[in-house]
mmCIF file of C-alpha atoms in Angstrom:
data_model
loop_
_atom_site.group_PDB
_atom_site.id
_atom_site.type_symbol
_atom_site.label_atom_id
_atom_site.label_comp_id
_atom_site.label_asym_id
_atom_site.label_seq_id
_atom_site.Cartn_x
_atom_site.Cartn_y
_atom_site.Cartn_z
ATOM 1 C CA MET A 1 -21.349 -52.229 12.437
ATOM 2 C CA LYS A 2 -23.288 -49.466 12.555
ATOM 3 C CA LEU A 3 -23.791 -48.360 16.579
ATOM 4 C CA ALA A 4 -27.862 -47.208 16.144
ATOM 5 C CA LEU A 5 -29.156 -44.886 18.670
ATOM 6 C CA PRO A 6 -31.222 -45.295 21.939
ATOM 7 C CA SER A 7 -34.517 -44.168 20.926
ATOM 8 C CA ALA A 8 -34.981 -42.064 23.972
ATOM 9 C CA ILE A 9 -32.284 -39.424 22.757
ATOM 10 C CA GLN A 10 -33.079 -40.256 19.113
ATOM 11 C CA PRO A 11 -35.591 -36.891 18.883
ATOM 12 C CA VAL A 12 -32.864 -34.998 20.238
ATOM 13 C CA VAL A 13 -30.459 -35.826 18.074
ATOM 14 C CA GLY A 14 -32.527 -36.065 15.231
ATOM 15 C CA PRO A 15 -32.893 -32.180 14.166
ATOM 16 C CA PHE A 16 -28.530 -31.606 14.431
ATOM 17 C CA SER A 17 -27.900 -34.746 12.698
ATOM 18 C CA THR A 18 -30.473 -33.007 9.590
ATOM 19 C CA LEU A 19 -29.224 -30.120 10.048
ATOM 20 C CA GLN A 20 -25.457 -31.852 9.983
ATOM 21 C CA LYS A 21 -26.089 -32.913 6.660
ATOM 22 C CA LYS A 22 -27.466 -30.107 5.136
ATOM 23 C CA TRP A 23 -24.375 -27.898 6.014
ATOM 24 C CA LEU A 24 -22.222 -30.641 4.517
ATOM 25 C CA VAL A 25 -24.255 -30.013 1.609
ATOM 26 C CA PHE A 26 -23.349 -26.891 0.723
ATOM 27 C CA TRP A 27 -19.941 -26.937 1.808
ATOM 28 C CA HIS A 28 -19.814 -29.508 -1.120
ATOM 29 C CA THR A 29 -21.366 -26.859 -3.663
ATOM 30 C CA LEU A 30 -18.662 -24.097 -2.848
ATOM 31 C CA ASN A 31 -15.615 -23.995 -4.745
ATOM 32 C CA VAL A 32 -12.407 -22.839 -2.551
ATOM 33 C CA ALA A 33 -12.596 -19.469 -2.896
ATOM 34 C CA GLN A 34 -16.061 -19.436 -2.237
ATOM 35 C CA ARG A 35 -15.137 -21.909 0.974
ATOM 36 C CA CYS A 36 -12.661 -18.847 1.793
ATOM 37 C CA TYR A 37 -15.045 -16.285 1.378
ATOM 38 C CA PHE A 38 -17.319 -18.153 3.812
ATOM 39 C CA SER A 39 -14.842 -18.267 6.231
ATOM 40 C CA ALA A 40 -13.653 -14.471 5.757
ATOM 41 C CA THR A 41 -17.661 -13.554 6.608
ATOM 42 C CA MET A 42 -17.297 -15.401 9.641
ATOM 43 C CA LEU A 43 -14.405 -13.978 10.913
ATOM 44 C CA CYS A 44 -15.566 -10.602 10.018
ATOM 45 C CA LEU A 45 -19.047 -11.488 11.717
ATOM 46 C CA LEU A 46 -17.147 -12.405 14.617
ATOM 47 C CA ALA A 47 -15.329 -9.847 14.974
ATOM 48 C CA ILE A 48 -18.027 -7.053 15.150
ATOM 49 C CA PHE A 49 -20.106 -9.237 17.671
ATOM 50 C CA ASN A 50 -16.907 -8.999 20.398
ATOM 51 C CA GLU A 51 -16.016 -4.914 19.234
ATOM 52 C CA LEU A 52 -12.994 -5.709 18.069
ATOM 53 C CA PRO A 53 -10.268 -3.499 17.263
ATOM 54 C CA GLU A 54 -10.047 -3.373 13.912
ATOM 55 C CA ASP A 55 -5.890 -4.600 13.975
ATOM 56 C CA SER A 56 -7.856 -8.017 15.588
ATOM 57 C CA SER A 57 -5.665 -10.913 15.129
ATOM 58 C CA LEU A 58 -9.811 -11.947 13.339
ATOM 59 C CA TYR A 59 -9.673 -9.030 11.028
ATOM 60 C CA LEU A 60 -5.951 -10.310 10.236
ATOM 61 C CA GLY A 61 -6.900 -13.443 9.016
ATOM 62 C CA ALA A 62 -10.719 -12.428 7.494
ATOM 63 C CA SER A 63 -7.772 -10.867 4.926
ATOM 64 C CA VAL A 64 -5.741 -13.388 4.282
ATOM 65 C CA LEU A 65 -9.247 -15.280 3.137
ATOM 66 C CA ALA A 66 -10.056 -13.044 1.522
ATOM 67 C CA LEU A 67 -6.461 -12.517 -0.346
ATOM 68 C CA ILE A 68 -6.086 -16.472 -0.922
ATOM 69 C CA ALA A 69 -10.368 -16.077 -2.557
ATOM 70 C CA MET A 70 -9.941 -13.929 -4.942
ATOM 71 C CA THR A 71 -6.002 -14.971 -6.082
ATOM 72 C CA ARG A 72 -7.297 -17.961 -6.911
ATOM 73 C CA GLU A 73 -10.550 -16.449 -8.521
ATOM 74 C CA PHE A 74 -7.978 -14.178 -11.127
ATOM 75 C CA TRP A 75 -5.068 -16.478 -11.159
ATOM 76 C CA PRO A 76 -6.287 -18.475 -13.768
ATOM 77 C CA ARG A 77 -7.456 -15.314 -15.497
ATOM 78 C CA PHE A 78 -4.328 -14.073 -15.493
ATOM 79 C CA ILE A 79 -2.568 -16.730 -17.517
ATOM 80 C CA HIS A 80 -5.473 -17.066 -19.831
ATOM 81 C CA LEU A 81 -5.010 -13.360 -20.932
ATOM 82 C CA TRP A 82 -0.926 -13.663 -20.694
ATOM 83 C CA GLU A 83 -1.310 -16.759 -23.390
ATOM 84 C CA SER A 84 -3.177 -14.770 -25.400
ATOM 85 C CA LEU A 85 -0.608 -12.113 -27.675
ATOM 86 C CA PRO A 86 -2.772 -9.217 -26.331
ATOM 87 C CA GLY A 87 -3.658 -10.723 -22.378
ATOM 88 C CA LYS A 88 0.682 -9.973 -22.235
ATOM 89 C CA ALA A 89 0.697 -6.282 -24.404
ATOM 90 C CA VAL A 90 -1.513 -5.645 -22.161
ATOM 91 C CA ILE A 91 0.639 -6.818 -19.038
ATOM 92 C CA LEU A 92 3.659 -5.881 -20.381
ATOM 93 C CA LEU A 93 2.235 -2.406 -21.043
ATOM 94 C CA PHE A 94 1.132 -2.427 -17.101
ATOM 95 C CA TYR A 95 4.456 -3.096 -15.752
ATOM 96 C CA ALA A 96 6.754 -1.008 -18.220
ATOM 97 C CA PHE A 97 4.138 2.099 -16.917
ATOM 98 C CA ILE A 98 4.906 1.583 -13.210
ATOM 99 C CA ALA A 99 8.587 0.185 -13.549
ATOM 100 C CA ASN A 100 9.383 3.771 -15.685
ATOM 101 C CA TYR A 101 8.325 5.359 -12.283
ATOM 102 C CA ALA A 102 10.076 3.357 -9.952
ATOM 103 C CA LEU A 103 13.149 3.818 -12.586
ATOM 104 C CA ALA A 104 12.853 7.715 -11.399
ATOM 105 C CA GLN A 105 11.950 8.079 -8.080
ATOM 106 C CA ALA A 106 15.423 5.707 -7.755
ATOM 107 C CA ALA A 107 17.365 8.135 -9.143
ATOM 108 C CA GLY A 108 15.602 10.621 -7.802
ATOM 109 C CA MET A 109 17.218 9.095 -4.539
ATOM 110 C CA VAL A 110 20.222 8.876 -5.399
ATOM 111 C CA ASN A 111 20.438 12.089 -6.421
ATOM 112 C CA ASP A 112 18.579 13.677 -3.252
ATOM 113 C CA ILE A 113 21.829 11.681 -1.375
ATOM 114 C CA THR A 114 24.704 13.156 -3.902
ATOM 115 C CA GLY A 115 23.322 15.490 -5.629
ATOM 116 C CA VAL A 116 25.252 14.233 -8.749
ATOM 117 C CA ASN A 117 23.063 12.306 -11.398
ATOM 118 C CA ALA A 118 21.966 8.308 -10.944
ATOM 119 C CA ASP A 119 23.953 7.915 -14.086
ATOM 120 C CA HIS A 120 27.001 7.574 -12.298
ATOM 121 C CA LEU A 121 26.201 5.198 -9.714
ATOM 122 C CA PRO A 122 24.380 2.268 -11.507
ATOM 123 C CA TYR A 123 24.919 -0.177 -8.401
ATOM 124 C CA SER A 124 23.311 2.299 -6.163
ATOM 125 C CA HIS A 125 20.587 3.118 -8.895
ATOM 126 C CA ASN A 126 19.592 -0.359 -9.258
ATOM 127 C CA PHE A 127 19.650 -0.877 -4.953
ATOM 128 C CA SER A 128 17.662 1.601 -4.733
ATOM 129 C CA MET A 129 14.841 0.034 -7.104
ATOM 130 C CA LEU A 130 15.086 -3.461 -4.712
ATOM 131 C CA LEU A 131 14.361 -0.900 -1.611
ATOM 132 C CA SER A 132 11.311 1.162 -3.238
ATOM 133 C CA VAL A 133 10.068 -2.896 -4.215
ATOM 134 C CA PRO A 134 7.553 -2.870 -0.940
ATOM 135 C CA THR A 135 6.290 0.932 -1.702
ATOM 136 C CA TRP A 136 5.623 -0.412 -5.481
ATOM 137 C CA PHE A 137 3.847 -3.106 -4.905
ATOM 138 C CA VAL A 138 2.038 -2.094 -2.936
ATOM 139 C CA THR A 139 0.938 0.115 -5.072
ATOM 140 C CA THR A 140 0.102 -2.087 -8.038
ATOM 141 C CA SER A 141 -2.136 -3.579 -5.258
ATOM 142 C CA ILE A 142 -4.013 -0.751 -4.505
ATOM 143 C CA LEU A 143 -4.890 -0.072 -8.622
ATOM 144 C CA LEU A 144 -5.567 -4.211 -9.653
ATOM 145 C CA LEU A 145 -7.878 -3.558 -6.240
ATOM 146 C CA ILE A 146 -9.688 -0.413 -7.596
ATOM 147 C CA LEU A 147 -9.760 -1.643 -11.111
ATOM 148 C CA LEU A 148 -11.938 -4.856 -9.537
ATOM 149 C CA GLN A 149 -14.289 -2.105 -7.194
ATOM 150 C CA LEU A 150 -14.813 0.382 -10.753
ATOM 151 C CA ILE A 151 -15.822 -3.628 -13.070
ATOM 152 C CA GLN A 152 -17.356 -5.422 -9.764
ATOM 153 C CA PRO A 153 -20.172 -2.997 -10.017
ATOM 154 C CA VAL A 154 -20.820 -4.333 -13.925
ATOM 155 C CA TYR A 155 -20.155 -7.337 -13.271
ATOM 156 C CA LEU A 156 -23.225 -6.914 -10.450
ATOM 157 C CA PHE A 157 -25.506 -5.603 -12.915
ATOM 158 C CA VAL A 158 -24.932 -7.637 -15.853
ATOM 159 C CA LEU A 159 -26.329 -10.661 -13.623
ATOM 160 C CA MET A 160 -28.577 -9.298 -11.840
ATOM 161 C CA LEU A 161 -29.938 -8.665 -15.481
ATOM 162 C CA LEU A 162 -29.606 -12.216 -16.553
ATOM 163 C CA ARG A 163 -30.789 -13.940 -13.652
ATOM 164 C CA PRO A 164 -34.678 -13.720 -14.274
ATOM 165 C CA PHE A 165 -33.539 -15.326 -17.812
ATOM 166 C CA GLY A 166 -31.707 -17.876 -16.145
ATOM 167 C CA LEU A 167 -28.766 -17.190 -17.236
ATOM 168 C CA HIS A 168 -26.834 -15.565 -14.544
ATOM 169 C CA LYS A 169 -24.563 -18.855 -14.709
ATOM 170 C CA TRP A 170 -23.472 -18.693 -18.048
ATOM 171 C CA TRP A 171 -20.638 -16.698 -17.345
ATOM 172 C CA HIS A 172 -19.521 -19.686 -14.861
ATOM 173 C CA SER A 173 -19.754 -23.313 -15.213
ATOM 174 C CA PRO A 174 -22.274 -25.032 -14.401
ATOM 175 C CA ASP A 175 -20.801 -26.792 -11.254
ATOM 176 C CA TYR A 176 -20.535 -22.407 -10.137
ATOM 177 C CA GLN A 177 -23.281 -22.481 -7.216
ATOM 178 C CA TYR A 178 -24.499 -18.930 -6.181
ATOM 179 C CA PRO A 179 -22.389 -16.337 -8.232
ATOM 180 C CA VAL A 180 -24.230 -13.509 -7.351
ATOM 181 C CA THR A 181 -24.191 -13.882 -3.950
ATOM 182 C CA THR A 182 -20.354 -14.520 -4.475
ATOM 183 C CA GLY A 183 -20.146 -10.703 -6.301
ATOM 184 C CA LEU A 184 -21.279 -9.879 -3.637
ATOM 185 C CA VAL A 185 -19.213 -11.006 -1.317
ATOM 186 C CA ARG A 186 -16.589 -10.002 -3.488
ATOM 187 C CA PHE A 187 -17.493 -6.482 -3.968
ATOM 188 C CA PHE A 188 -17.629 -6.400 -0.172
ATOM 189 C CA PHE A 189 -13.904 -7.649 0.556
ATOM 190 C CA GLY A 190 -12.330 -6.121 -2.860
ATOM 191 C CA LEU A 191 -13.340 -2.381 -0.361
ATOM 192 C CA PHE A 192 -12.346 -4.490 2.922
ATOM 193 C CA LEU A 193 -8.637 -5.218 1.250
ATOM 194 C CA LEU A 194 -8.892 -1.628 -0.351
ATOM 195 C CA TYR A 195 -9.356 -0.326 3.709
ATOM 196 C CA GLN A 196 -7.653 -2.509 5.672
ATOM 197 C CA MET A 197 -3.683 -1.634 2.645
ATOM 198 C CA ALA A 198 -4.737 1.422 3.633
ATOM 199 C CA VAL A 199 -4.593 1.233 7.212
ATOM 200 C CA PHE A 200 -1.411 -1.252 6.289
ATOM 201 C CA ILE A 201 0.577 2.062 4.022
ATOM 202 C CA SER A 202 -0.358 4.938 6.696
ATOM 203 C CA SER A 203 1.020 2.683 9.477
ATOM 204 C CA THR A 204 4.219 1.744 7.869
ATOM 205 C CA GLY A 205 4.863 5.286 6.278
ATOM 206 C CA MET A 206 4.347 4.328 3.058
ATOM 207 C CA SER A 207 1.312 6.887 1.915
ATOM 208 C CA ARG A 208 3.396 9.525 0.790
ATOM 209 C CA GLY A 209 5.150 7.455 -1.933
ATOM 210 C CA VAL A 210 1.775 5.205 -2.973
ATOM 211 C CA ASN A 211 -0.183 9.139 -2.397
ATOM 212 C CA SER A 212 1.534 10.842 -4.747
ATOM 213 C CA PHE A 213 2.089 8.144 -7.503
ATOM 214 C CA LEU A 214 -1.486 8.213 -7.676
ATOM 215 C CA ARG A 215 -1.771 12.189 -7.701
ATOM 216 C CA HIS A 216 0.103 12.173 -10.272
ATOM 217 C CA ILE A 217 -1.252 10.148 -11.522
ATOM 218 C CA VAL A 218 -5.422 11.061 -11.622
ATOM 219 C CA GLU A 219 -3.363 14.894 -12.495
ATOM 220 C CA GLY A 220 -2.061 13.170 -15.380
ATOM 221 C CA PHE A 221 -5.794 12.019 -16.765
ATOM 222 C CA THR A 222 -7.715 14.812 -15.065
ATOM 223 C CA GLY A 223 -5.264 17.676 -16.305
ATOM 224 C CA GLN A 224 -6.083 19.051 -13.310
ATOM 225 C CA SER A 225 -3.896 20.443 -10.226
ATOM 226 C CA ILE A 226 -4.900 18.243 -6.647
ATOM 227 C CA GLN A 227 -3.135 19.924 -3.819
ATOM 228 C CA LEU A 228 -2.795 19.406 -0.140
ATOM 229 C CA ASN A 229 -3.197 22.145 2.667
ATOM 230 C CA ILE A 230 -4.417 19.590 6.063
ATOM 231 C CA THR A 231 -2.248 22.312 7.781
ATOM 232 C CA MET A 232 -3.785 24.984 7.125
ATOM 233 C CA GLN A 233 -7.596 23.420 6.863
ATOM 234 C CA ASP A 234 -6.733 22.410 10.225
ATOM 235 C CA ASP A 235 -5.419 25.953 11.236
ATOM 236 C CA ALA A 236 -8.914 27.741 10.182
ATOM 237 C CA ASP A 237 -11.422 25.177 11.447
ATOM 238 C CA ASN A 238 -9.428 25.473 15.010
ATOM 239 C CA THR A 239 -9.236 29.384 14.671
ATOM 240 C CA LEU A 240 -13.291 28.833 13.446
ATOM 241 C CA THR A 241 -13.261 26.366 16.497
ATOM 242 C CA HIS A 242 -12.526 29.111 18.647
ATOM 243 C CA THR A 243 -14.072 32.018 17.626
ATOM 244 C CA THR A 244 -17.692 30.317 17.476
ATOM 245 C CA ILE A 245 -17.368 29.438 20.974
ATOM 246 C CA ASP A 246 -16.303 32.649 21.727
ATOM 247 C CA ALA A 247 -19.221 33.283 21.111
ATOM 248 C CA ILE A 248 -21.297 31.063 22.161
ATOM 249 C CA ALA A 249 -20.593 31.879 25.661
ATOM 250 C CA GLY A 250 -20.353 35.893 24.941
ATOM 251 C CA SER A 251 -24.312 34.777 24.403
ATOM 252 C CA ALA A 252 -25.308 32.322 26.758
ATOM 253 C CA VAL A 253 -26.061 30.196 24.471
ATOM 254 C CA ASN A 254 -27.587 25.971 26.135
ATOM 255 C CA ASP A 255 -25.228 23.622 27.479
ATOM 256 C CA THR A 256 -25.856 21.134 24.545
ATOM 257 C CA GLU A 257 -24.625 23.464 22.292
ATOM 258 C CA GLN A 258 -21.336 23.799 23.775
ATOM 259 C CA ALA A 259 -21.005 20.251 24.338
ATOM 260 C CA LYS A 260 -21.908 19.884 20.279
ATOM 261 C CA LEU A 261 -18.524 22.617 19.498
ATOM 262 C CA ALA A 262 -15.887 20.474 22.091
ATOM 263 C CA GLU A 263 -16.591 17.416 20.797
ATOM 264 C CA GLN A 264 -15.909 18.964 17.328
ATOM 265 C CA GLN A 265 -12.879 19.379 18.487
ATOM 266 C CA ALA A 266 -12.302 17.019 20.011
ATOM 267 C CA GLU A 267 -12.353 15.089 16.783
ATOM 268 C CA LEU A 268 -10.437 17.893 15.031
ATOM 269 C CA ASN A 269 -7.669 17.256 17.505
ATOM 270 C CA GLU A 270 -8.058 13.597 17.388
ATOM 271 C CA LEU A 271 -7.521 13.867 13.245
ATOM 272 C CA LYS A 272 -4.504 16.224 13.570
ATOM 273 C CA VAL A 273 -2.808 13.436 16.368
ATOM 274 C CA GLN A 274 -3.071 10.878 13.475
ATOM 275 C CA LEU A 275 -1.855 13.167 10.686
ATOM 276 C CA SER A 276 0.561 13.658 12.523
ATOM 277 C CA ALA A 277 1.326 9.888 13.044
ATOM 278 C CA PHE A 278 1.014 9.209 9.740
ATOM 279 C CA GLU A 279 4.200 12.044 8.496
ATOM 280 C CA LYS A 280 5.848 10.949 11.040
ATOM 281 C CA ASN A 281 5.976 7.332 9.922
ATOM 282 C CA ALA A 282 6.626 8.603 6.664
ATOM 283 C CA ASP A 283 9.293 10.883 7.563
ATOM 284 C CA LYS A 284 10.786 7.366 9.531
ATOM 285 C CA TYR A 285 10.464 5.133 6.442
ATOM 286 C CA GLU A 286 12.065 7.111 4.440
ATOM 287 C CA ARG A 287 14.600 7.803 6.510
ATOM 288 C CA HIS A 288 15.114 3.870 6.779
ATOM 289 C CA LEU A 289 15.474 4.014 3.249
ATOM 290 C CA GLN A 290 17.895 6.688 2.783
ATOM 291 C CA ASN A 291 20.561 5.392 5.748
ATOM 292 C CA ALA A 292 20.381 1.896 3.610
ATOM 293 C CA LEU A 293 20.966 3.661 0.259
ATOM 294 C CA THR A 294 23.938 5.873 1.885
ATOM 295 C CA TYR A 295 25.430 2.882 4.000
ATOM 296 C CA PHE A 296 25.892 0.375 0.588
ATOM 297 C CA ILE A 297 27.038 3.780 -1.836
ATOM 298 C CA TYR A 298 29.485 3.910 1.032
ATOM 299 C CA GLU A 299 30.020 0.657 1.692
ATOM 300 C CA TYR A 300 30.151 -0.665 -1.655
ATOM 301 C CA GLU A 301 29.706 1.961 -4.397
ATOM 302 C CA SER A 302 32.863 3.747 -3.998
ATOM 303 C CA ASP A 303 36.874 4.074 -3.531
ATOM 304 C CA SER A 304 39.110 3.602 -1.388
ATOM 305 C CA ARG A 305 41.689 3.767 -3.758
ATOM 306 C CA SER A 306 42.337 5.499 -7.498
ATOM 307 C CA ARG A 307 44.587 7.046 -9.969
ATOM 308 C CA CYS A 308 42.780 10.764 -8.003
ATOM 309 C CA GLU A 309 44.716 11.719 -4.897
ATOM 310 C CA ILE A 310 42.154 10.579 -2.086
ATOM 311 C CA ALA A 311 42.152 12.796 1.629
ATOM 312 C CA PRO A 312 43.045 10.265 4.755
ATOM 313 C CA GLY A 313 39.378 9.151 5.752
ATOM 314 C CA THR A 314 36.921 9.407 3.195
ATOM 315 C CA ARG A 315 35.748 7.453 -0.132
ATOM 316 C CA ILE A 316 36.053 8.496 -3.617
ATOM 317 C CA ILE A 317 33.239 8.241 -6.924
ATOM 318 C CA GLU A 318 35.302 8.797 -9.871
ATOM 319 C CA LEU A 319 32.458 10.712 -12.435
ATOM 320 C CA ASN A 320 34.714 11.772 -14.979
ATOM 321 C CA ASP A 321 37.815 12.049 -15.735
ATOM 322 C CA TYR A 322 37.689 15.802 -13.967
ATOM 323 C CA GLU A 323 36.206 15.213 -11.240
ATOM 324 C CA LEU A 324 35.043 13.199 -8.263
ATOM 325 C CA LEU A 325 32.602 12.710 -5.807
ATOM 326 C CA GLU A 326 33.720 12.582 -1.753
ATOM 327 C CA ILE A 327 32.097 10.931 0.394
ATOM 328 C CA THR A 328 33.248 11.420 4.597
ATOM 329 C CA LYS A 329 31.734 9.851 7.839
ATOM 330 C CA LEU A 330 30.561 12.676 9.608
ATOM 331 C CA GLU A 331 32.441 11.577 13.215
ATOM 332 C CA GLY A 332 29.355 11.239 16.258
ATOM 333 C CA ASP A 333 26.656 10.001 14.106
ATOM 334 C CA PRO A 334 27.936 6.622 11.841
ATOM 335 C CA ALA A 335 24.314 7.327 9.711
ATOM 336 C CA ARG A 336 25.400 10.504 8.355
ATOM 337 C CA TYR A 337 27.694 11.665 5.396
ATOM 338 C CA GLU A 338 29.180 14.248 3.417
ATOM 339 C CA PHE A 339 29.098 14.351 -0.097
ATOM 340 C CA VAL A 340 31.133 17.172 -2.370
ATOM 341 C CA VAL A 341 31.717 17.064 -5.806
ATOM 342 C CA LYS A 342 36.169 17.779 -6.050
ATOM 343 C CA PRO A 343 38.282 17.828 -9.085
ATOM 344 C CA CYS A 344 40.257 14.740 -9.755
ATOM 345 C CA ILE A 345 44.067 15.296 -9.015
ATOM 346 C CA SER A 346 46.102 12.865 -10.138
ATOM 347 C CA ALA A 347 49.771 12.199 -11.647
ATOM 348 C CA ALA A 348 48.884 13.620 -15.277
ATOM 349 C CA ILE A 349 46.372 16.523 -14.413
ATOM 350 C CA GLY A 350 43.789 18.549 -11.797
ATOM 351 C CA HIS A 351 47.288 19.941 -10.395
ATOM 352 C CA GLN A 352 46.419 23.915 -10.532
ATOM 353 C CA PHE A 353 43.901 22.264 -7.934
ATOM 354 C CA ARG A 354 46.399 21.292 -5.450
ATOM 355 C CA ASN A 355 45.714 24.984 -3.212
ATOM 356 C CA ARG A 356 42.240 25.371 -3.957
#
């Protein structure tokens, strides 16, 4: 039995009931991706109005919702592209391009630690590849977001051209509502996710590997070398600022200019602190990777017994019939190891090196 509201409160409840019906109609016209975009927009507006910091949980929730929406939209298109022969070729070419860089980087990491070619340590080479998976996952995500931001303005421009003729829904199913508005929101959240990704790689220390890869890509396509020397530029700006401040102090200009220069100096110092923090995070991240890889080489790749003579307290990796890589754990620091290439002294060969 449906209960009727008292006539006295119907004028008060009536507008809310009408608003609720309109809201439900609007909500049901949206698909899953559009609902995620709408919810992410509400979270961002709530965070902005409350002046919350960048690491707020509201921004994190908005990023997750936007990522779910983009995945929901582009995954069917990815599957459709994969089902075609040209699409398979493009996707495999992209991942082969990334995999080649990943293999080269993993081999370089093994060589930096051991001093020998990574071909002699196949298991460590594979483990180094696995350690670099987070970096390359972030790198491919950034590349895809950049590609999306390059394509999205063209998509929006075409939709705006087709809208006066009523053809802006031609690219979508008949039940797809608000294509232009959704495109604008998608473009905004593409930039938002790109910014969040940049903050993430800077705070975790993966920025050095990602920046190096992107810089080499740009240099390869443009043919121009990109040199970043922030320290020298900071020193030059610092010297220029001090010189200007001294000149102002000597000429007794007004306090407004001195305050402006002091503000610029404070901003410069804050930038230097941030850059120093980024460098420390990058060094810490690379040190963790090297420690994990070094431990793997010593504990799992190397041998404690061999046909070659092994010094007490060391392990070896046979490079060929005549050479070996000797690994010694340094006392006092369990994370440090010494790698030395030595001749193999076995029952048949190498006795001439015994006293050297």
